[in-house]
Structures are given as C-alpha cells and as structure tokens.
Short mmCIF file of C-alpha atoms and ligand atoms in Angstrom, two decimals:
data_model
loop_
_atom_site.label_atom_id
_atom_site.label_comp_id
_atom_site.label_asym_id
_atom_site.label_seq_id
_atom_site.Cartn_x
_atom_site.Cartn_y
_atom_site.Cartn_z
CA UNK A 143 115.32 126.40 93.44
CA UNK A 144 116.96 129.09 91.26
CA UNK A 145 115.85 132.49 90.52
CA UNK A 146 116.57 135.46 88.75
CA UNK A 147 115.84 138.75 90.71
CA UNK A 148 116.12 142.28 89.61
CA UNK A 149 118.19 144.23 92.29
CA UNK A 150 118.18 147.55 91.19
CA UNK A 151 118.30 149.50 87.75
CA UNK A 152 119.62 147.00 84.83
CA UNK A 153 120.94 144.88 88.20
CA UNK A 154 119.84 141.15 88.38
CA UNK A 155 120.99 138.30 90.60
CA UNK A 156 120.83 134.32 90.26
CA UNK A 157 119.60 133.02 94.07
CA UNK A 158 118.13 130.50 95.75
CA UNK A 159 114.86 130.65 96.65
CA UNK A 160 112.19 128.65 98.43
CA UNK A 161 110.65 126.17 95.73
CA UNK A 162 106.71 127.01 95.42
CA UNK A 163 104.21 124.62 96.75
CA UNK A 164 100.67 123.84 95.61
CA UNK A 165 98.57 126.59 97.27
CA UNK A 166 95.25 124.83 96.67
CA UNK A 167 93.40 121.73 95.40
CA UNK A 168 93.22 124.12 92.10
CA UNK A 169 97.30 124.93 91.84
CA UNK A 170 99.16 123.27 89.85
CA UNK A 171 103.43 123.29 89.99
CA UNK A 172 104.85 123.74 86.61
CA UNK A 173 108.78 123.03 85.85
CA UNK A 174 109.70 125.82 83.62
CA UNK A 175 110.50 124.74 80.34
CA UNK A 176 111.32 128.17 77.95
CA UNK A 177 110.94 131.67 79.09
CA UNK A 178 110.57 134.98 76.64
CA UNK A 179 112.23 137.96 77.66
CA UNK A 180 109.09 140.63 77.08
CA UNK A 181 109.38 144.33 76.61
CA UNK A 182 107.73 145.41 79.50
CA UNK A 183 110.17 143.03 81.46
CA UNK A 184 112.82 144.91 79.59
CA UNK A 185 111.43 148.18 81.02
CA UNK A 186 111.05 147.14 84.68
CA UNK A 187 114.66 146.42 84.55
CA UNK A 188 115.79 149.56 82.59
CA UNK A 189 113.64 152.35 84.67
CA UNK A 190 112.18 150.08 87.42
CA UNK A 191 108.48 150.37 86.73
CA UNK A 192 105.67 150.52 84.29
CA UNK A 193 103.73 153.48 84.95
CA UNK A 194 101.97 153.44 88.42
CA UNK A 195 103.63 149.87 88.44
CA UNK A 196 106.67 150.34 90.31
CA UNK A 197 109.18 147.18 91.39
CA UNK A 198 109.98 146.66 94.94
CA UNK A 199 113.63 145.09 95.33
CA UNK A 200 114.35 142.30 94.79
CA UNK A 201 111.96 140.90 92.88
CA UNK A 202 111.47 138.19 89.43
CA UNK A 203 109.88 139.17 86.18
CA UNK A 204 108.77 137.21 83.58
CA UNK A 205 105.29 136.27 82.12
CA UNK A 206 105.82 134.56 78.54
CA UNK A 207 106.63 130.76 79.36
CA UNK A 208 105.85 127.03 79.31
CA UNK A 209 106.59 124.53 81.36
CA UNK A 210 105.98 120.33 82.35
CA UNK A 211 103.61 119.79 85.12
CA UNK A 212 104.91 118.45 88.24
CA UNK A 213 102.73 118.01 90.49
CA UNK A 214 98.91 118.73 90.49
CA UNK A 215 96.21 119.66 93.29
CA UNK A 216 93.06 117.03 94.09
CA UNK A 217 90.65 119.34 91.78
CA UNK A 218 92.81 119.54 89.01
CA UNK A 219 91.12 117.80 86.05
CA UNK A 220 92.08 119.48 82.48
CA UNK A 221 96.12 118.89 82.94
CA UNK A 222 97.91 115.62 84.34
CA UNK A 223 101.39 115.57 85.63
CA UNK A 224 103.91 115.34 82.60
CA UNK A 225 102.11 117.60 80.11
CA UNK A 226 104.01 120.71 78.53
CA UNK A 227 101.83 123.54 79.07
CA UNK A 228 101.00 126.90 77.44
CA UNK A 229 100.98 129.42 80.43
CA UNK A 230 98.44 132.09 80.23
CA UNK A 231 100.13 134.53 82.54
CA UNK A 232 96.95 136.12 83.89
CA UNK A 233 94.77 134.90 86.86
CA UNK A 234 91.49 136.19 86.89
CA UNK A 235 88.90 136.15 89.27
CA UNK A 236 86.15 134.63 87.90
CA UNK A 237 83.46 136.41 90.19
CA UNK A 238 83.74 140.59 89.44
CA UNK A 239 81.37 142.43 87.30
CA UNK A 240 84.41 141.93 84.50
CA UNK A 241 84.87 138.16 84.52
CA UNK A 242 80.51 137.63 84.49
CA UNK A 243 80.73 140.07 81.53
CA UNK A 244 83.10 138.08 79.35
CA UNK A 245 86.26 140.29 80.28
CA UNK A 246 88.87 138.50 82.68
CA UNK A 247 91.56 140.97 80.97
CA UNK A 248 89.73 143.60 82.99
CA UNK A 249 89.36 141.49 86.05
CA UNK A 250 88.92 144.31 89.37
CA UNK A 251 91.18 141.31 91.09
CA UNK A 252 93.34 140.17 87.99
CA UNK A 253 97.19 139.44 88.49
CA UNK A 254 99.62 139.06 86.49
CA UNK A 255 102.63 137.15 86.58
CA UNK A 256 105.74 138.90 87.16
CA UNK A 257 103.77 142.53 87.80
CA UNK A 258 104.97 144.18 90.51
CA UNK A 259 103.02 143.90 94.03
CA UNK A 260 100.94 140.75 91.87
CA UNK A 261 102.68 137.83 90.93
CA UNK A 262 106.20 137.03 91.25
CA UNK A 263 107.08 136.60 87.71
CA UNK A 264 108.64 132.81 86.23
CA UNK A 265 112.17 133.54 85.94
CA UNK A 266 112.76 130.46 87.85
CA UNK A 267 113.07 126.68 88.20
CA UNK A 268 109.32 126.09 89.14
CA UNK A 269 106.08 128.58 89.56
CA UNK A 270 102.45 127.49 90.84
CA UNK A 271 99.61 128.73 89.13
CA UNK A 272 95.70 128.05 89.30
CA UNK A 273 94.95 125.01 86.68
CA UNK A 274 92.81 127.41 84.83
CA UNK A 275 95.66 129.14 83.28
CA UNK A 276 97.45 126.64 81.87
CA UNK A 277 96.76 124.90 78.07
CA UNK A 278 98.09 120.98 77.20
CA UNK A 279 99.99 120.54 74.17
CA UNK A 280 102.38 117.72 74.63
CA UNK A 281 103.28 116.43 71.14
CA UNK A 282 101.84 119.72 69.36
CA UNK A 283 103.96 122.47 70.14
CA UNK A 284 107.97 122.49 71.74
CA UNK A 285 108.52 124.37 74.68
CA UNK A 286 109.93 127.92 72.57
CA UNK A 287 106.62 127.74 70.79
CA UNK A 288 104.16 127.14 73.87
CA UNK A 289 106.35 130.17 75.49
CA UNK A 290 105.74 132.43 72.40
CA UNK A 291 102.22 132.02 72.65
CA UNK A 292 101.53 134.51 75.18
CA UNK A 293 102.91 137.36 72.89
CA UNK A 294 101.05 135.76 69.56
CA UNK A 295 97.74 136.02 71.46
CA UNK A 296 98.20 139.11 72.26
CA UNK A 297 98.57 139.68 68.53
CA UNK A 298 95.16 137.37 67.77
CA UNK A 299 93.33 139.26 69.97
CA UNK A 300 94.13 143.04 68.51
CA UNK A 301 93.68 141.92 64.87
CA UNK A 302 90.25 140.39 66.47
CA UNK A 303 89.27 143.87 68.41
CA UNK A 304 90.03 145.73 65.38
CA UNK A 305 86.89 143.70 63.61
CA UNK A 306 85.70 143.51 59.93
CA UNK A 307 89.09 143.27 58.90
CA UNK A 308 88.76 141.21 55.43
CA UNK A 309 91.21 140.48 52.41
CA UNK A 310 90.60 143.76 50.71
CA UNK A 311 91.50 145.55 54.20
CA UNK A 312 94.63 147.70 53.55
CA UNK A 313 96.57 147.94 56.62
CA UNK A 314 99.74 149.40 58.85
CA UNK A 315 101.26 148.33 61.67
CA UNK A 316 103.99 151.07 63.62
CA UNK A 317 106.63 148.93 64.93
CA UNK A 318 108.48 144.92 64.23
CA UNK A 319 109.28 144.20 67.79
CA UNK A 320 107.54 140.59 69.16
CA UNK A 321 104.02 142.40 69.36
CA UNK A 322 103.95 143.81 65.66
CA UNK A 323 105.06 140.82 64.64
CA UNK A 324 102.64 138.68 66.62
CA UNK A 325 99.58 141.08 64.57
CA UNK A 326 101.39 140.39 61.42
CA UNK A 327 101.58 136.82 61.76
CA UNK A 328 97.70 136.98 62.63
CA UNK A 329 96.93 138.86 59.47
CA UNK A 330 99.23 136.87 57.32
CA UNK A 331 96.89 133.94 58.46
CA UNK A 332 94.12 135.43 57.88
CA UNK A 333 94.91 135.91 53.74
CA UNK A 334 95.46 140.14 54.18
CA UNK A 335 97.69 141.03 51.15
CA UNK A 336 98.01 144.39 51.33
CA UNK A 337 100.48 145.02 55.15
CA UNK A 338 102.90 148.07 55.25
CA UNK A 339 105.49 148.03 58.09
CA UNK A 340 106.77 151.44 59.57
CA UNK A 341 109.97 150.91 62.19
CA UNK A 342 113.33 152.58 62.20
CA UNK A 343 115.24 149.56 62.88
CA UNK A 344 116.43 148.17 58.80
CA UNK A 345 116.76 144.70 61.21
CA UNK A 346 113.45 144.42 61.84
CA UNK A 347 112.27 145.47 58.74
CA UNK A 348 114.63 143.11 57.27
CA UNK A 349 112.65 140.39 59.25
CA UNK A 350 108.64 141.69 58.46
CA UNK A 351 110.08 141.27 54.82
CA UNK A 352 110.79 137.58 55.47
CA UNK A 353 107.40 136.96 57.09
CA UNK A 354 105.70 138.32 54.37
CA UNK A 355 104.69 142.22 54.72
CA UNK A 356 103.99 144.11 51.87
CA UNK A 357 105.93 147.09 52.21
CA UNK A 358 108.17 148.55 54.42
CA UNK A 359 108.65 152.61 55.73
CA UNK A 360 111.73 153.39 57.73
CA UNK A 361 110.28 156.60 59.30
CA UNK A 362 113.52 158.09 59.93
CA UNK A 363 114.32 157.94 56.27
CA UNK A 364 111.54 159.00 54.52
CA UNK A 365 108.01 160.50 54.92
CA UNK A 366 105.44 158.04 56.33
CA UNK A 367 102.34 159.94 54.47
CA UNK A 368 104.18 159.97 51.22
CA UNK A 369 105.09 156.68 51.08
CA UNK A 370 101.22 155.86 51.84
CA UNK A 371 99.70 157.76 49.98
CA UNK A 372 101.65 156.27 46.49
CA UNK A 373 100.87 152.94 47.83
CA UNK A 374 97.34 153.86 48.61
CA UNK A 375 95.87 156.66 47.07
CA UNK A 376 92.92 156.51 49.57
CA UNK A 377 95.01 155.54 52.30
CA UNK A 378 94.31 153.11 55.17
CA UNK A 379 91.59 151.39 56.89
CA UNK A 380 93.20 149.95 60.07
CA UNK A 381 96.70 150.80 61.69
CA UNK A 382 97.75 149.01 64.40
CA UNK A 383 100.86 150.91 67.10
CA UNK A 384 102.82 148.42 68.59
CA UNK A 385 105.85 150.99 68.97
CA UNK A 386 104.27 152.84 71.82
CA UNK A 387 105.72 155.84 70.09
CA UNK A 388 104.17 159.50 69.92
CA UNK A 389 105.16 159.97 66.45
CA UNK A 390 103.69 156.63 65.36
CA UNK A 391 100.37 157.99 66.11
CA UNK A 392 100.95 161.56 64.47
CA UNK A 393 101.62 159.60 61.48
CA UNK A 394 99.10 156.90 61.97
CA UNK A 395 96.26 159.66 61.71
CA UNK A 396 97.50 160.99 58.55
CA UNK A 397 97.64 157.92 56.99
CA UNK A 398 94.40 156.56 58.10
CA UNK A 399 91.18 157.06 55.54
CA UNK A 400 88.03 158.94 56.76
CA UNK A 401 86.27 156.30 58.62
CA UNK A 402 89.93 154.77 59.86
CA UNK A 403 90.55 152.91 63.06
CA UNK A 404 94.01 152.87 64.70
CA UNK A 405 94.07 150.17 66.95
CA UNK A 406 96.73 150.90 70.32
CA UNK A 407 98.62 147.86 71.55
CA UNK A 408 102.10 149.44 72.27
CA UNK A 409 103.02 150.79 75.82
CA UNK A 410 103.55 154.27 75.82
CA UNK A 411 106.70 155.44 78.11
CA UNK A 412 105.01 158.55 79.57
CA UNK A 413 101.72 157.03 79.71
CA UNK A 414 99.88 159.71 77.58
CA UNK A 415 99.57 160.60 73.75
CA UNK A 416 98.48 163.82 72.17
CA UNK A 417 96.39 163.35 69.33
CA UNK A 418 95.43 165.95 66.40
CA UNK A 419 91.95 166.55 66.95
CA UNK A 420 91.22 168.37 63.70
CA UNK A 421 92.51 165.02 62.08
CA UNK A 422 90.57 162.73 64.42
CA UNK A 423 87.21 164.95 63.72
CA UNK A 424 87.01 165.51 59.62
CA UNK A 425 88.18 161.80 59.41
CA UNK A 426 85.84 160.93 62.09
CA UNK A 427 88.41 157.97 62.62
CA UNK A 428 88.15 155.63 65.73
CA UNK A 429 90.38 154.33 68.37
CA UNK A 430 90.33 151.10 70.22
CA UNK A 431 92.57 150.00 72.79
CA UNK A 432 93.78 146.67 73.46
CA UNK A 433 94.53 145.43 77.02
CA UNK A 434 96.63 142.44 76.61
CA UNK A 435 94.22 139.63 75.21
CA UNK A 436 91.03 137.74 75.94
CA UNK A 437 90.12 134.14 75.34
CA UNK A 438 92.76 134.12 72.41
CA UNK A 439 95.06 131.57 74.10
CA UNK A 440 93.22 128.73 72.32
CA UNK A 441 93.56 130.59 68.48
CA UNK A 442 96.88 130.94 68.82
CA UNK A 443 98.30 127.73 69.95
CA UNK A 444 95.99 126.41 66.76
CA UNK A 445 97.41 128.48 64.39
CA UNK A 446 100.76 127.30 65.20
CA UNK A 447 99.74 123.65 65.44
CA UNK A 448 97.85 123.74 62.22
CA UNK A 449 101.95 125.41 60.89
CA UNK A 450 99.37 128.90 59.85
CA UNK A 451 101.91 130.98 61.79
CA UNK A 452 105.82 129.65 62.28
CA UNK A 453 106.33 131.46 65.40
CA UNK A 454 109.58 130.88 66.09
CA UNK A 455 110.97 133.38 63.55
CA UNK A 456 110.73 135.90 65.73
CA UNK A 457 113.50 134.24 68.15
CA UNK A 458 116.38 135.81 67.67
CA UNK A 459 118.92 134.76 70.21
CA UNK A 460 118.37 131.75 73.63
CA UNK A 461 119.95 131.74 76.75
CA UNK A 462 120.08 129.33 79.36
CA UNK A 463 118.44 130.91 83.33
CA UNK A 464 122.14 131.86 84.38
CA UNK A 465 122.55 134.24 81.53
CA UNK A 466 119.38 135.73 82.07
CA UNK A 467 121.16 138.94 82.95
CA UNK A 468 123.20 139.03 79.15
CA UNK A 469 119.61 138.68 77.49
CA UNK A 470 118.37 141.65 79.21
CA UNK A 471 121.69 143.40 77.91
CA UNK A 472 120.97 142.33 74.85
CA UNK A 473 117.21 143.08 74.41
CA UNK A 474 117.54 146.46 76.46
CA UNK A 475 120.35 147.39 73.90
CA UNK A 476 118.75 146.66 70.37
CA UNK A 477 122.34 144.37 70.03
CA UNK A 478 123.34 142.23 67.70
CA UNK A 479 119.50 142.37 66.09
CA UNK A 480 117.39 141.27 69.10
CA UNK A 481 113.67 141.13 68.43
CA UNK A 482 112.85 137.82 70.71
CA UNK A 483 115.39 136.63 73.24
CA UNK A 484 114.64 132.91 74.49
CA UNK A 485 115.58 131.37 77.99
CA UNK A 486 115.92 127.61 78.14
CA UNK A 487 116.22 125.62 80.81
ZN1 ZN B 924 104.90 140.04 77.32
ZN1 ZN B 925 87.33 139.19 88.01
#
C-alpha cells in the first residue's frame, strides 16, 4: 500500500509499504477515508520531535482520520465490514490503575497513533486498530467530518474539565488554530454568549468571527488587559490556551477574576511555562490541564450529527495522500490562511 514517511526535517516520501494485517480476533483493518493534518504532526516534521518524543527515520504521522472497514477479526461485534468509522486515535489498556480509574488518556501502556516509538501514524492506504477505538456512523457524518472529530473532542472534553461553565460564564480562549476552535464550537453549543478570542493571526480571527465569538484581541496590536477589562469590568472566569504560547498565559492571569481558572490545552514548544506567582496567589486562581480527551468521542460526533457544531468550517484547504508533503508546507507556513488542512483519499 502507499505511505507517507517523514525522512528527515520538513522531508517526506510517498512509498510502498507492507499492507497491515489483522493482529488479533479484536483488530479491525480500516481503508482510510480523510486524514487531518494536526499541529503536533506539523511539529514532528518541522523540529523532529515533541518533547521527550523524538521521531526515528523514516517513520508516518498522523492521528485525526476515518476510514471504511475492511475486514474485521472473529471478536469484533460493535463495527461490520463497510461502515465509515470515527477513529479514536488512542489505544488504551484497559487493565492499569488509570483505565480501572476511569482515565484511559492516562493509560501507563497507552499509544497513540502516529507517536513516535507507539503507533505508526495513518498517513496511509489502510491501518489496523483494536475494534474498541473505532465509532460507526455510516449515513450520519462524511468522511472530513468523522476525521475532524478527533480534534472537536479534544475541544468537548476541555470545556467539560473546565466544569460549572454556564451561560452567564464570561470566557477567553488564547489562540484560533483547530483546537481553539474545537472549544469554541463546544461553547457555542452549549448557549455561552459572552467568548473573546486573542490570536495574532487577523485570518483566524476573521474565522472565530464567522463561528460566532464575541470579541476578538489581536495581541500584537493592542493590550490584552485593556481590551478585557472594558469588556469586562470584573474580568474573566475561565480562559482556555490553545496557543501553547508563554505570553498567552502572562496575559491569561491578568485577565482572569479572583477565583479564575485557566484551563491549558496548547503544547508548549519548550515544554515549561513561568507563571506570576503574586498573580496566581491574591487571585487564588486555578489551573487544570487537559491531556488530550476522555470518553468525549461519543459528544462530539452527536453534536455534529444533531448540525449543533458545523465542523467543517474549520477546513481550510484538502489534498489528496500524494500531496501530503504540500499540506505540511502549507500548514507549517501559516500560507494562504491554513487553519485545517484535509487529506482525501
Ligand atoms: Zn491532533
Ligand atoms: Zn491502561
């Protein structure tokens, strides 16, 4: 079958490669329908790792995709051969302390799809996963949407974590790429009014403004607290970074009200953050990571079936698997307003 391999800093190559075959009566082989191109794949091909991730050449990325089912193991029983299929790109164990406690996310044995030394990712023809992972939706969602629910869930989940958000809530969210969309798509749905946007790229905000945010901050234009604080005169109860920038969480505590919450989704590139303690303390404000998502596959292919969230106005540009290496370009490069690059096949 074909894949697409990174070779080496912003290097990729289309190859043949052994077609996948059902590892157990559990597997299932899915034809690869659409394919997202993700951040983080964006930054194993631009610096060749993720933190303490680190790619070994040559190897596939790619988590965010759907796909028909081709062939299924003797066990199988909640997918049949010829359904499209949500992917959830995480395999869990189902035995550690983590999985018994509710968290798979946090599995001690979790891998993930295209993650270095875990999964090869599904930039390819055909991957086999363990039935458990995969979600039916023939004649509810088209293959784009079933893709982009990896990324929305992700988005379900951190509006979820953040808790007691209602319709009075006044919130923030640093950052319009496919992730701070994805949370403002979930809050939309959920009726919260009052949304400001803070991202540098006028594209992007261009595009929050079409989905429905409130109000919109380009930080390298004006002051993020001022613009706040006339919007808000007590300021904010949750902010959500999905920039994975250092200055989005300077500003984020100034703009949050004593009592805040900044909720961290984005990845940062140096994998720390200073934060102002003297702000954190009088505010007494909390923070809550979010690692990925947890049982909010089912949420979010609902609240694009029920038409809640149109989740394809985040695509921006699609591709077919041989110009895989021109969306990378493209999403690496901020061109010709990327936020969410689609591969077809
Ligand atoms: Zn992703
Ligand atoms: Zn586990």
């Amino acid at each position: 079958m074909k894949q697409v391999v990174l070779t080496g800093i912003k290097k990729m190559e289309l190859v043949d490669v052994k077609t996948p075959v059902l590892q157990s009566q559990n597997d299932v082989k899915i034809k690869l329908a659409a394919i997202g191109v993700c951040g983080s794949d964006i930054h194993y091909y631009s610096v060749g790792k993720i933190g303490s991730q680190v790619v070994k050449y040559p190897f596939p990325v790619g988590h965010e995709c759907s796909g028909t089912i081709e062939a299924v193991g003797k066990d199988v029983t909640n997918v049949k051969v010829g359904d499209l299929v949500v992917i959830d790109p995480a395999v869990y164990c189902g035995v550690c302390d983590q999985c018994l406690a509710g968290r798979p996310h946090t599995c001690r044995n979790g891998k993930f799809l295209g993650c270095p030394g875990q999964l090869d990712g599904c930039l390819g023809e055909y991957i086999v996963m363990p039935d458990f992972t995969c979600f039916p939706v023939t004649g509810k969602l088209n293959p784009a949407q079933a893709a982009l629910i990896e990324p929305l869930s992700i988005g379900v989940y951190a509006v979820n974590v953040a808790e007691n958000i209602s319709k009075s809530t006044s919130v923030a969210i640093f950052g319009a790429g496919p992730i701070g969309l994805s949370i403002l798509f979930k809050l939309l749905a959920d009726g919260i009014k009052n949304i400001g946007i803070v991202e540098p790229l006028e594209y992007r905000l261009e595009k929050t403004k079409e989905i429905g945010a409130t109000y919109f901050i380009n930080p390298e234009k004006e002051s993020v607290e001022e613009v706040v604080k006339q919007k808000e005169e007590y300021l904010l109860d949750v902010v959500f970074e999905a920039s994975g920038e250092q200055d989005a969480v300077n500003n984020a505590l100034k703009i949050l009200k004593p009592g805040g919450k900044l909720v961290l989704v984005g990845i940062p590139p140096s994998a720390e953050y200073t934060f102002n303690m003297d702000l954190m303390r009088r505010k007494e404000l909390s923070v809550v990571n979010v690692r990925r998502q947890n049982h909010c596959v089912k949420e979010a292919i609902e609240l694009v079936v029920s038409g809640k969230i149109d989740i394809e106005k985040m695509v921006t540009h699609n591709f077919t698997l041989e110009e895989t290496a021109a969306a990378f370009d493209m999403v690496e490069g901020y061109k010709d307003g990327a936020i969410k690059a689609m591969i077809n096949l």
